[in-house]
Amino acid sequence: MTDPQLPPPSPYGSAPPVPPAPSYQTPPGAYTAPVGGYSTPQGAYQAPVQAPAPRSAMLGILSFVLSPVAVVVAPIIAGIAGYEMGFRLPSVAADVSAATSDLSIFSPVRDQVLLGEIGFWVGTLTGIAAIVLGIVAIAKRRGRVWGVIALVLAILGPVLFFLVFGIALGVGAGTGAVSPYGA
């Protein structure tokens, strides 16, 4: 007879016999678990669900407070400075030759140039701060709606600044231009 623990011989040739799998015993003194595993508790017990604590929207609101400075205040300053520069420069431009690249033509309007530059840097710094705080507020969900509004406004800030400055410069030059024909 054949040994019950050995597999039957292979019809494709002789293969070495496979030894039986070892049976493992629980070590002495080990904690024994029930054979079927642990059963689930009886009843309708569920783990308590805690609602997430409401987060403060202060970060988004802060970014929204900074964005109007970049969108409203800086273009107003640029408009005032641009109009004054346009109004005063045509009288000086008649005395300057096109062959020189001397920036002394801006000497009569140096105060307006400084005002425009201050407006530019105020708008730039507050706009960048509003963009960064808006992105953080959106990512951390701390005033997400305020952060989105602030982000959109702060991105529109530079466009509005240069648009207002260019229009004001042109309007100022149109009203303050000196006609060479004596009109």
Short mmCIF file of C-alpha atoms in Angstrom, two decimals, residues 1-176:
data_model
loop_
_atom_site.label_atom_id
_atom_site.label_comp_id
_atom_site.label_asym_id
_atom_site.label_seq_id
_atom_site.Cartn_x
_atom_site.Cartn_y
_atom_site.Cartn_z
CA MET A 1 0.00 0.00 0.00
CA THR A 2 0.95 3.61 -0.39
CA ASP A 3 1.73 5.94 2.41
CA PRO A 4 -1.28 8.26 2.99
CA GLN A 5 0.96 11.26 3.66
CA LEU A 6 2.84 11.08 0.40
CA PRO A 7 1.24 12.38 -2.80
CA PRO A 8 0.52 9.89 -5.59
CA PRO A 9 3.29 9.45 -8.13
CA SER A 10 3.28 11.86 -11.05
CA PRO A 11 2.37 10.43 -14.48
CA TYR A 12 4.94 12.74 -16.11
CA GLY A 13 7.91 11.26 -14.48
CA SER A 14 9.25 10.71 -11.09
CA ALA A 15 9.26 13.73 -8.86
CA PRO A 16 10.79 13.81 -5.45
CA PRO A 17 8.25 13.31 -2.73
CA VAL A 18 7.04 16.45 -0.92
CA PRO A 19 7.35 16.29 2.83
CA PRO A 20 4.18 16.92 4.79
CA ALA A 21 3.53 20.42 6.14
CA PRO A 22 4.53 20.83 9.75
CA SER A 23 1.78 21.44 12.26
CA TYR A 24 2.44 24.35 14.60
CA GLN A 25 1.57 24.21 18.26
CA THR A 26 0.76 27.12 20.56
CA PRO A 27 3.72 27.84 22.82
CA PRO A 28 3.22 26.93 26.45
CA GLY A 29 1.82 29.79 28.53
CA ALA A 30 0.53 31.73 25.53
CA TYR A 31 -2.83 33.43 25.62
CA THR A 32 -5.27 31.42 23.59
CA ALA A 33 -7.89 33.08 21.44
CA PRO A 34 -11.21 31.52 20.63
CA VAL A 35 -11.06 29.30 17.57
CA GLY A 36 -13.55 31.31 15.54
CA GLY A 37 -11.98 34.62 16.50
CA TYR A 38 -13.56 37.25 18.66
CA SER A 39 -17.25 37.88 18.22
CA THR A 40 -18.75 41.30 17.69
CA PRO A 41 -20.43 42.89 20.68
CA GLN A 42 -24.15 42.36 20.94
CA GLY A 43 -26.39 45.41 20.67
CA ALA A 44 -26.26 48.60 18.65
CA TYR A 45 -23.14 50.11 20.15
CA GLN A 46 -21.24 52.44 17.84
CA ALA A 47 -18.22 54.59 18.42
CA PRO A 48 -19.22 58.15 19.28
CA VAL A 49 -18.96 60.49 16.31
CA GLN A 50 -17.53 63.85 17.19
CA ALA A 51 -18.41 66.79 14.99
CA PRO A 52 -15.30 68.66 13.85
CA ALA A 53 -14.74 71.84 15.74
CA PRO A 54 -15.74 74.88 13.71
CA ARG A 55 -12.72 76.64 12.33
CA SER A 56 -12.29 80.35 12.49
CA ALA A 57 -12.70 82.24 9.22
CA MET A 58 -10.32 84.96 10.41
CA LEU A 59 -7.58 84.06 7.92
CA GLY A 60 -9.90 84.44 4.94
CA ILE A 61 -11.37 87.66 6.33
CA LEU A 62 -7.88 89.10 6.85
CA SER A 63 -6.96 88.33 3.25
CA PHE A 64 -10.21 89.95 2.11
CA VAL A 65 -9.45 93.09 4.15
CA LEU A 66 -6.03 93.41 2.51
CA SER A 67 -7.23 92.88 -1.05
CA PRO A 68 -9.25 96.16 -1.42
CA VAL A 69 -6.09 98.09 -0.62
CA ALA A 70 -4.47 96.51 -3.67
CA VAL A 71 -7.58 96.92 -5.82
CA VAL A 72 -8.98 100.29 -4.72
CA VAL A 73 -6.46 102.36 -2.77
CA ALA A 74 -3.39 101.76 -4.96
CA PRO A 75 -5.21 102.59 -8.24
CA ILE A 76 -6.64 105.78 -6.70
CA ILE A 77 -3.13 106.88 -5.73
CA ALA A 78 -1.91 105.91 -9.22
CA GLY A 79 -4.72 107.90 -10.82
CA ILE A 80 -3.93 111.04 -8.85
CA ALA A 81 -0.18 110.76 -9.51
CA GLY A 82 -0.69 109.88 -13.19
CA TYR A 83 -3.03 112.82 -13.82
CA GLU A 84 -0.65 115.29 -12.18
CA MET A 85 2.32 113.88 -14.08
CA GLY A 86 0.45 114.07 -17.37
CA PHE A 87 -0.73 117.59 -16.64
CA ARG A 88 2.75 118.94 -15.78
CA LEU A 89 5.00 117.01 -18.19
CA PRO A 90 3.89 118.41 -21.58
CA SER A 91 5.17 121.90 -20.67
CA VAL A 92 8.58 120.43 -19.87
CA ALA A 93 8.66 118.01 -22.80
CA ALA A 94 8.82 120.88 -25.30
CA ASP A 95 12.26 121.86 -23.95
CA VAL A 96 13.77 118.36 -24.16
CA SER A 97 15.42 116.98 -27.26
CA ALA A 98 14.69 113.40 -28.27
CA ALA A 99 18.40 112.67 -28.76
CA THR A 100 19.12 112.60 -25.02
CA SER A 101 17.92 109.97 -22.62
CA ASP A 102 18.18 112.26 -19.65
CA LEU A 103 15.63 111.58 -16.94
CA SER A 104 15.86 115.13 -15.67
CA ILE A 105 12.58 115.86 -17.48
CA PHE A 106 10.87 114.20 -14.52
CA SER A 107 12.38 116.74 -12.13
CA PRO A 108 9.28 118.99 -12.08
CA VAL A 109 7.07 116.02 -11.29
CA ARG A 110 9.32 114.21 -8.84
CA ASP A 111 6.72 114.48 -6.06
CA GLN A 112 4.08 112.87 -8.27
CA VAL A 113 6.51 110.15 -9.34
CA LEU A 114 7.22 109.42 -5.67
CA LEU A 115 3.48 109.32 -4.92
CA GLY A 116 2.93 106.88 -7.80
CA GLU A 117 5.78 104.71 -6.61
CA ILE A 118 4.43 104.64 -3.07
CA GLY A 119 1.04 103.63 -4.43
CA PHE A 120 2.68 100.91 -6.51
CA TRP A 121 4.58 99.41 -3.58
CA VAL A 122 1.63 99.63 -1.18
CA GLY A 123 -0.53 97.83 -3.74
CA THR A 124 2.17 95.26 -4.43
CA LEU A 125 2.81 94.37 -0.79
CA THR A 126 -0.84 94.21 0.23
CA GLY A 127 -1.73 92.32 -2.95
CA ILE A 128 0.95 89.68 -2.37
CA ALA A 129 -0.09 89.34 1.28
CA ALA A 130 -3.75 88.98 0.24
CA ILE A 131 -2.85 86.34 -2.37
CA VAL A 132 -0.75 84.28 0.05
CA LEU A 133 -3.27 84.51 2.89
CA GLY A 134 -6.11 83.75 0.48
CA ILE A 135 -4.39 80.60 -0.78
CA VAL A 136 -3.67 79.46 2.79
CA ALA A 137 -7.28 80.18 3.81
CA ILE A 138 -8.58 78.16 0.86
CA ALA A 139 -6.22 75.25 1.51
CA LYS A 140 -6.85 75.07 5.25
CA ARG A 141 -10.59 75.78 4.92
CA ARG A 142 -10.41 78.74 7.25
CA GLY A 143 -12.62 81.27 5.54
CA ARG A 144 -12.62 79.64 2.13
CA VAL A 145 -15.18 81.97 0.52
CA TRP A 146 -13.42 85.07 1.83
CA GLY A 147 -10.10 83.66 0.59
CA VAL A 148 -11.44 83.06 -2.93
CA ILE A 149 -12.89 86.58 -3.14
CA ALA A 150 -9.63 88.06 -1.84
CA LEU A 151 -7.58 86.01 -4.29
CA VAL A 152 -9.62 87.19 -7.27
CA LEU A 153 -9.49 90.83 -6.16
CA ALA A 154 -5.76 90.76 -5.42
CA ILE A 155 -5.01 89.27 -8.84
CA LEU A 156 -7.02 92.03 -10.51
CA GLY A 157 -5.10 94.69 -8.53
CA PRO A 158 -2.07 95.14 -10.82
CA VAL A 159 -4.22 95.19 -13.94
CA LEU A 160 -6.43 97.89 -12.49
CA PHE A 161 -3.43 99.85 -11.18
CA PHE A 162 -1.72 100.16 -14.57
CA LEU A 163 -4.99 100.71 -16.40
CA VAL A 164 -5.95 103.62 -14.15
CA PHE A 165 -2.42 105.03 -14.24
CA GLY A 166 -2.27 104.96 -18.04
CA ILE A 167 -5.72 106.51 -18.49
CA ALA A 168 -5.01 109.22 -15.90
CA LEU A 169 -1.65 110.00 -17.49
CA GLY A 170 -3.31 110.38 -20.88
CA VAL A 171 -6.16 112.51 -19.56
CA GLY A 172 -3.72 114.71 -17.67
CA ALA A 173 -1.56 115.14 -20.75
CA GLY A 174 -4.63 116.00 -22.82
CA THR A 175 -5.78 118.74 -20.46
CA GLY A 176 -2.36 120.17 -19.72
#
